[in-house]
Amino acid sequence: MKTVLLGYMGSGKSTVAKLLAKALNLSFTDLDDYIEKKEKKSIKELFKAKGEIYFRLQESKYLKEVLEDASPGIIALGGGTPCYANNMELIKQFSESFYLKGSIATISERLQSEKSQRPLIAALNEAQLTEFIAKHLFERRAYYEQASKTVIIDGKSAEAIKDELLIGLKTI
Ligand code: S3P
C-alpha cells in the first residue's frame, strides 16, 4: 500500500514525504520528478512546449503507474494531481492519503518566494497570487478533502508535520 501526500503548491508535500520515507525506511517518489524524468523535460518546459492539457494527461498516466506498483512507499503528488481525470478515485483505491492543508496566508507567503519554477503562478504579482490561490483552493477543496486524513500545516515545521503523519498512519 502506498502513502500519498497531497495538497496545494507550497504545502511542503515533497519535503515532508522525504522525511516520512526516511523515518519509515520506505521509498520516496515525487510525481513531478517522475514526470520530468519520463518526459525528459522540466514541468516548466513541458507546460511551455505541450500545454497544460498534455501535462494533465501524462500526469494521470504516470500517477497510475506509480500507484499500481505494489511495493509500499511514500508519494508526493503535484498540487493539481487529485483534481483531474479519475485521479482521486485511483488515489483512494491504491493508497492512504494525507491532505496537507494550509491557509491562504501561509501558502501565499511561501509561494511568493518560490513561484518562478511553477508555470501556473510564475507571472503573478503578490496581490494576484493571493487571489489566484484563494480561488483555486475553493475549486480544489472538494478533491483534497477526499483524502483519508487532513493535517493542518500552518505554523508547523516539516519535522512536526512528519511526526503527525507517523501518528496518523498508526490510526488508519
Ligand atoms: C501544479 C502543481 C505543481 C506541478 C504543476 C501544476 C498545480 O506541483 O505539478 O506545476 O496544478 O497545482 P507542486 O504542487 O509540487 O508545486
PDB file of C-alpha atoms and ligand atoms in Angstrom:
ATOM      1  CA  MET A   1       0.000   0.000   0.000  1.00  0.00           C
ATOM      2  CA  LYS A   2       1.243   3.466  -0.836  1.00  0.00           C
ATOM      3  CA  THR A   3       1.033   6.568   1.328  1.00  0.00           C
ATOM      4  CA  VAL A   4       0.229   9.691  -0.663  1.00  0.00           C
ATOM      5  CA  LEU A   5       0.717  13.312   0.340  1.00  0.00           C
ATOM      6  CA  LEU A   6      -1.476  15.787  -1.480  1.00  0.00           C
ATOM      7  CA  GLY A   7      -2.284  19.477  -1.184  1.00  0.00           C
ATOM      8  CA  TYR A   8      -1.727  22.825  -2.806  1.00  0.00           C
ATOM      9  CA  MET A   9       1.579  24.029  -4.253  1.00  0.00           C
ATOM     10  CA  GLY A  10       3.888  25.145  -1.452  1.00  0.00           C
ATOM     11  CA  SER A  11       2.286  22.978   1.223  1.00  0.00           C
ATOM     12  CA  GLY A  12       5.523  21.021   1.714  1.00  0.00           C
ATOM     13  CA  LYS A  13       4.431  17.705   0.193  1.00  0.00           C
ATOM     14  CA  SER A  14       7.871  16.750  -1.156  1.00  0.00           C
ATOM     15  CA  THR A  15       9.857  17.858   1.906  1.00  0.00           C
ATOM     16  CA  VAL A  16       7.551  16.065   4.338  1.00  0.00           C
ATOM     17  CA  ALA A  17       7.265  12.960   2.135  1.00  0.00           C
ATOM     18  CA  LYS A  18      11.060  12.659   2.073  1.00  0.00           C
ATOM     19  CA  LEU A  19      11.236  12.884   5.882  1.00  0.00           C
ATOM     20  CA  LEU A  20       8.442  10.348   6.250  1.00  0.00           C
ATOM     21  CA  ALA A  21      10.061   7.912   3.833  1.00  0.00           C
ATOM     22  CA  LYS A  22      13.313   8.188   5.757  1.00  0.00           C
ATOM     23  CA  ALA A  23      11.606   7.632   9.124  1.00  0.00           C
ATOM     24  CA  LEU A  24       9.821   4.544   7.816  1.00  0.00           C
ATOM     25  CA  ASN A  25      12.703   3.324   5.661  1.00  0.00           C
ATOM     26  CA  LEU A  26      10.472   3.295   2.584  1.00  0.00           C
ATOM     27  CA  SER A  27      10.989   4.502  -0.958  1.00  0.00           C
ATOM     28  CA  PHE A  28      10.054   8.076  -1.875  1.00  0.00           C
ATOM     29  CA  THR A  29       8.571   9.174  -5.191  1.00  0.00           C
ATOM     30  CA  ASP A  30       7.869  12.763  -6.193  1.00  0.00           C
ATOM     31  CA  LEU A  31       5.346  12.619  -9.020  1.00  0.00           C
ATOM     32  CA  ASP A  32       6.601  15.859 -10.616  1.00  0.00           C
ATOM     33  CA  ASP A  33      10.182  14.479 -10.655  1.00  0.00           C
ATOM     34  CA  TYR A  34       8.916  11.185 -12.047  1.00  0.00           C
ATOM     35  CA  ILE A  35       7.107  13.016 -14.878  1.00  0.00           C
ATOM     36  CA  GLU A  36      10.198  15.126 -15.587  1.00  0.00           C
ATOM     37  CA  LYS A  37      12.369  12.008 -15.867  1.00  0.00           C
ATOM     38  CA  LYS A  38       9.919  10.153 -18.085  1.00  0.00           C
ATOM     39  CA  GLU A  39       9.240  13.120 -20.345  1.00  0.00           C
ATOM     40  CA  LYS A  40      12.869  14.317 -20.293  1.00  0.00           C
ATOM     41  CA  LYS A  41      11.664  17.883 -19.674  1.00  0.00           C
ATOM     42  CA  SER A  42      11.113  20.081 -16.627  1.00  0.00           C
ATOM     43  CA  ILE A  43       7.470  20.736 -15.686  1.00  0.00           C
ATOM     44  CA  LYS A  44       8.021  24.341 -16.733  1.00  0.00           C
ATOM     45  CA  GLU A  45       9.302  23.271 -20.172  1.00  0.00           C
ATOM     46  CA  LEU A  46       6.527  20.720 -20.529  1.00  0.00           C
ATOM     47  CA  PHE A  47       3.806  23.329 -19.935  1.00  0.00           C
ATOM     48  CA  LYS A  48       5.517  25.674 -22.362  1.00  0.00           C
ATOM     49  CA  ALA A  49       6.127  23.140 -25.136  1.00  0.00           C
ATOM     50  CA  LYS A  50       2.989  20.997 -24.924  1.00  0.00           C
ATOM     51  CA  GLY A  51       0.463  22.906 -22.818  1.00  0.00           C
ATOM     52  CA  GLU A  52      -1.446  22.077 -19.651  1.00  0.00           C
ATOM     53  CA  ILE A  53      -3.837  19.510 -21.158  1.00  0.00           C
ATOM     54  CA  TYR A  54      -0.943  17.362 -22.347  1.00  0.00           C
ATOM     55  CA  PHE A  55       0.650  17.706 -18.893  1.00  0.00           C
ATOM     56  CA  ARG A  56      -2.585  16.622 -17.160  1.00  0.00           C
ATOM     57  CA  LEU A  57      -2.912  13.562 -19.410  1.00  0.00           C
ATOM     58  CA  GLN A  58       0.662  12.485 -18.724  1.00  0.00           C
ATOM     59  CA  GLU A  59       0.286  13.259 -15.020  1.00  0.00           C
ATOM     60  CA  SER A  60      -2.707  10.912 -14.842  1.00  0.00           C
ATOM     61  CA  LYS A  61      -0.900   8.165 -16.740  1.00  0.00           C
ATOM     62  CA  TYR A  62       2.188   8.343 -14.508  1.00  0.00           C
ATOM     63  CA  LEU A  63       0.111   8.557 -11.339  1.00  0.00           C
ATOM     64  CA  LYS A  64      -1.486   5.231 -12.271  1.00  0.00           C
ATOM     65  CA  GLU A  65       1.935   3.779 -12.945  1.00  0.00           C
ATOM     66  CA  VAL A  66       3.371   4.739  -9.550  1.00  0.00           C
ATOM     67  CA  LEU A  67       0.243   3.741  -7.634  1.00  0.00           C
ATOM     68  CA  GLU A  68      -0.065   0.349  -9.281  1.00  0.00           C
ATOM     69  CA  ASP A  69       3.445  -0.628  -8.252  1.00  0.00           C
ATOM     70  CA  ALA A  70       2.536  -2.864  -5.322  1.00  0.00           C
ATOM     71  CA  SER A  71       5.564  -2.170  -3.095  1.00  0.00           C
ATOM     72  CA  PRO A  72       4.999   0.148  -0.116  1.00  0.00           C
ATOM     73  CA  GLY A  73       6.292   3.697  -0.486  1.00  0.00           C
ATOM     74  CA  ILE A  74       5.624   7.386   0.043  1.00  0.00           C
ATOM     75  CA  ILE A  75       4.456   9.511  -2.889  1.00  0.00           C
ATOM     76  CA  ALA A  76       4.286  13.313  -3.076  1.00  0.00           C
ATOM     77  CA  LEU A  77       1.806  14.464  -5.739  1.00  0.00           C
ATOM     78  CA  GLY A  78       1.675  17.695  -7.712  1.00  0.00           C
ATOM     79  CA  GLY A  79      -0.772  20.270  -6.386  1.00  0.00           C
ATOM     80  CA  GLY A  80      -3.297  19.654  -9.146  1.00  0.00           C
ATOM     81  CA  THR A  81      -2.989  15.865  -9.375  1.00  0.00           C
ATOM     82  CA  PRO A  82      -6.086  14.895  -7.329  1.00  0.00           C
ATOM     83  CA  CYS A  83      -8.294  17.312  -9.274  1.00  0.00           C
ATOM     84  CA  TYR A  84      -8.130  15.897 -12.821  1.00  0.00           C
ATOM     85  CA  ALA A  85      -9.387  12.774 -14.648  1.00  0.00           C
ATOM     86  CA  ASN A  86     -10.210   9.919 -12.240  1.00  0.00           C
ATOM     87  CA  ASN A  87      -7.054  10.576 -10.234  1.00  0.00           C
ATOM     88  CA  MET A  88      -8.721  10.960  -6.833  1.00  0.00           C
ATOM     89  CA  GLU A  89     -10.538   7.648  -7.326  1.00  0.00           C
ATOM     90  CA  LEU A  90      -7.193   5.958  -8.053  1.00  0.00           C
ATOM     91  CA  ILE A  91      -5.597   7.604  -5.034  1.00  0.00           C
ATOM     92  CA  LYS A  92      -8.419   6.325  -2.795  1.00  0.00           C
ATOM     93  CA  GLN A  93      -8.206   2.856  -4.287  1.00  0.00           C
ATOM     94  CA  PHE A  94      -4.446   2.390  -4.055  1.00  0.00           C
ATOM     95  CA  SER A  95      -3.286   4.463  -1.082  1.00  0.00           C
ATOM     96  CA  GLU A  96      -3.775   6.020   2.292  1.00  0.00           C
ATOM     97  CA  SER A  97      -3.698   9.725   1.608  1.00  0.00           C
ATOM     98  CA  PHE A  98      -2.976  12.821   3.667  1.00  0.00           C
ATOM     99  CA  TYR A  99      -4.076  16.327   2.737  1.00  0.00           C
ATOM    100  CA  LEU A 100      -1.501  18.880   3.894  1.00  0.00           C
ATOM    101  CA  LYS A 101      -3.843  21.804   4.432  1.00  0.00           C
ATOM    102  CA  GLY A 102      -2.500  25.355   4.622  1.00  0.00           C
ATOM    103  CA  SER A 103      -4.353  28.662   4.938  1.00  0.00           C
ATOM    104  CA  ILE A 104      -4.360  31.108   2.025  1.00  0.00           C
ATOM    105  CA  ALA A 105      -1.959  33.320   4.014  1.00  0.00           C
ATOM    106  CA  THR A 106       0.547  30.506   4.679  1.00  0.00           C
ATOM    107  CA  ILE A 107       0.554  29.281   1.094  1.00  0.00           C
ATOM    108  CA  SER A 108       0.686  32.761  -0.378  1.00  0.00           C
ATOM    109  CA  GLU A 109       3.685  33.698   1.765  1.00  0.00           C
ATOM    110  CA  ARG A 110       5.572  30.518   0.842  1.00  0.00           C
ATOM    111  CA  LEU A 111       4.831  30.676  -2.871  1.00  0.00           C
ATOM    112  CA  GLN A 112       5.727  34.335  -3.262  1.00  0.00           C
ATOM    113  CA  SER A 113       9.406  33.485  -2.902  1.00  0.00           C
ATOM    114  CA  GLU A 114       9.388  30.254  -4.911  1.00  0.00           C
ATOM    115  CA  LYS A 115       6.955  30.789  -7.760  1.00  0.00           C
ATOM    116  CA  SER A 116       9.367  31.058 -10.689  1.00  0.00           C
ATOM    117  CA  GLN A 117       9.515  27.312 -11.427  1.00  0.00           C
ATOM    118  CA  ARG A 118       5.745  26.927 -11.197  1.00  0.00           C
ATOM    119  CA  PRO A 119       4.162  27.705 -14.547  1.00  0.00           C
ATOM    120  CA  LEU A 120       0.659  28.390 -13.209  1.00  0.00           C
ATOM    121  CA  ILE A 121       1.794  31.234 -10.942  1.00  0.00           C
ATOM    122  CA  ALA A 122       5.148  32.445 -12.249  1.00  0.00           C
ATOM    123  CA  ALA A 123       3.755  35.630 -13.794  1.00  0.00           C
ATOM    124  CA  LEU A 124       1.545  36.778 -10.897  1.00  0.00           C
ATOM    125  CA  ASN A 125       2.295  39.692  -8.553  1.00  0.00           C
ATOM    126  CA  GLU A 126       1.641  39.420  -4.806  1.00  0.00           C
ATOM    127  CA  ALA A 127      -2.000  40.539  -4.868  1.00  0.00           C
ATOM    128  CA  GLN A 128      -2.794  38.437  -7.935  1.00  0.00           C
ATOM    129  CA  LEU A 129      -1.136  35.422  -6.350  1.00  0.00           C
ATOM    130  CA  THR A 130      -3.271  35.639  -3.194  1.00  0.00           C
ATOM    131  CA  GLU A 131      -6.433  35.991  -5.295  1.00  0.00           C
ATOM    132  CA  PHE A 132      -5.394  33.066  -7.517  1.00  0.00           C
ATOM    133  CA  ILE A 133      -4.696  30.808  -4.525  1.00  0.00           C
ATOM    134  CA  ALA A 134      -7.994  31.700  -2.837  1.00  0.00           C
ATOM    135  CA  LYS A 135      -9.984  30.887  -5.966  1.00  0.00           C
ATOM    136  CA  HIS A 136      -8.011  27.770  -6.754  1.00  0.00           C
ATOM    137  CA  LEU A 137      -8.269  26.383  -3.212  1.00  0.00           C
ATOM    138  CA  PHE A 138     -12.023  26.940  -3.313  1.00  0.00           C
ATOM    139  CA  GLU A 139     -12.230  24.888  -6.526  1.00  0.00           C
ATOM    140  CA  ARG A 140      -9.851  22.157  -5.386  1.00  0.00           C
ATOM    141  CA  ARG A 141     -11.072  21.708  -1.827  1.00  0.00           C
ATOM    142  CA  ALA A 142     -13.682  19.146  -2.800  1.00  0.00           C
ATOM    143  CA  TYR A 143     -10.926  16.883  -4.150  1.00  0.00           C
ATOM    144  CA  TYR A 144      -8.339  17.470  -1.434  1.00  0.00           C
ATOM    145  CA  GLU A 145     -10.887  16.781   1.284  1.00  0.00           C
ATOM    146  CA  GLN A 146     -11.453  13.263  -0.004  1.00  0.00           C
ATOM    147  CA  ALA A 147      -8.029  12.310   1.407  1.00  0.00           C
ATOM    148  CA  SER A 148      -8.067   9.724   4.207  1.00  0.00           C
ATOM    149  CA  LYS A 149      -6.793  12.345   6.670  1.00  0.00           C
ATOM    150  CA  THR A 150      -6.168  16.089   6.826  1.00  0.00           C
ATOM    151  CA  VAL A 151      -3.188  17.640   8.588  1.00  0.00           C
ATOM    152  CA  ILE A 152      -3.077  21.395   9.229  1.00  0.00           C
ATOM    153  CA  ILE A 153       0.352  22.774   8.326  1.00  0.00           C
ATOM    154  CA  ASP A 154       0.098  26.422   9.435  1.00  0.00           C
ATOM    155  CA  GLY A 155       2.938  27.401  11.755  1.00  0.00           C
ATOM    156  CA  LYS A 156       4.392  23.881  11.836  1.00  0.00           C
ATOM    157  CA  SER A 157       7.837  22.640  10.830  1.00  0.00           C
ATOM    158  CA  ALA A 158       8.250  19.829   8.301  1.00  0.00           C
ATOM    159  CA  GLU A 159       9.539  17.624  11.158  1.00  0.00           C
ATOM    160  CA  ALA A 160       6.430  18.292  13.251  1.00  0.00           C
ATOM    161  CA  ILE A 161       4.160  17.504  10.298  1.00  0.00           C
ATOM    162  CA  LYS A 162       6.096  14.281   9.644  1.00  0.00           C
ATOM    163  CA  ASP A 163       5.580  13.269  13.303  1.00  0.00           C
ATOM    164  CA  GLU A 164       1.828  13.914  12.961  1.00  0.00           C
ATOM    165  CA  LEU A 165       1.742  11.759   9.860  1.00  0.00           C
ATOM    166  CA  LEU A 166       3.546   8.951  11.669  1.00  0.00           C
ATOM    167  CA  ILE A 167       0.845   9.034  14.355  1.00  0.00           C
ATOM    168  CA  GLY A 168      -1.853   9.302  11.669  1.00  0.00           C
ATOM    169  CA  LEU A 169      -0.544   6.228   9.899  1.00  0.00           C
ATOM    170  CA  LYS A 170      -0.814   4.183  13.090  1.00  0.00           C
ATOM    171  CA  THR A 171      -4.502   5.047  13.442  1.00  0.00           C
ATOM    172  CA  ILE A 172      -5.599   4.370   9.880  1.00  0.00           C
TER     173      ILE A 172
HETATM  174  C1  S3P B   1       0.594  22.196 -10.169  1.00  0.00           C
HETATM  175  C2  S3P B   1       1.482  21.963  -9.140  1.00  0.00           C
HETATM  176  C3  S3P B   1       2.899  21.605  -9.378  1.00  0.00           C
HETATM  177  C4  S3P B   1       3.080  20.945 -10.739  1.00  0.00           C
HETATM  178  C5  S3P B   1       2.471  21.770 -11.825  1.00  0.00           C
HETATM  179  C6  S3P B   1       0.971  22.038 -11.598  1.00  0.00           C
HETATM  180  C7  S3P B   1      -0.820  22.551  -9.816  1.00  0.00           C
HETATM  181  O1  S3P B   1       3.343  20.736  -8.344  1.00  0.00           O
HETATM  182  O2  S3P B   1       2.547  19.640 -10.760  1.00  0.00           O
HETATM  183  O3  S3P B   1       3.181  22.970 -11.889  1.00  0.00           O
HETATM  184  O4  S3P B   1      -1.698  22.449 -10.704  1.00  0.00           O
HETATM  185  O5  S3P B   1      -1.070  22.918  -8.640  1.00  0.00           O
HETATM  186  P1  S3P B   1       3.742  21.223  -6.834  1.00  0.00           P
HETATM  187  O6  S3P B   1       2.487  21.242  -6.026  1.00  0.00           O
HETATM  188  O7  S3P B   1       4.682  20.143  -6.391  1.00  0.00           O
HETATM  189  O8  S3P B   1       4.387  22.556  -6.980  1.00  0.00           O
END
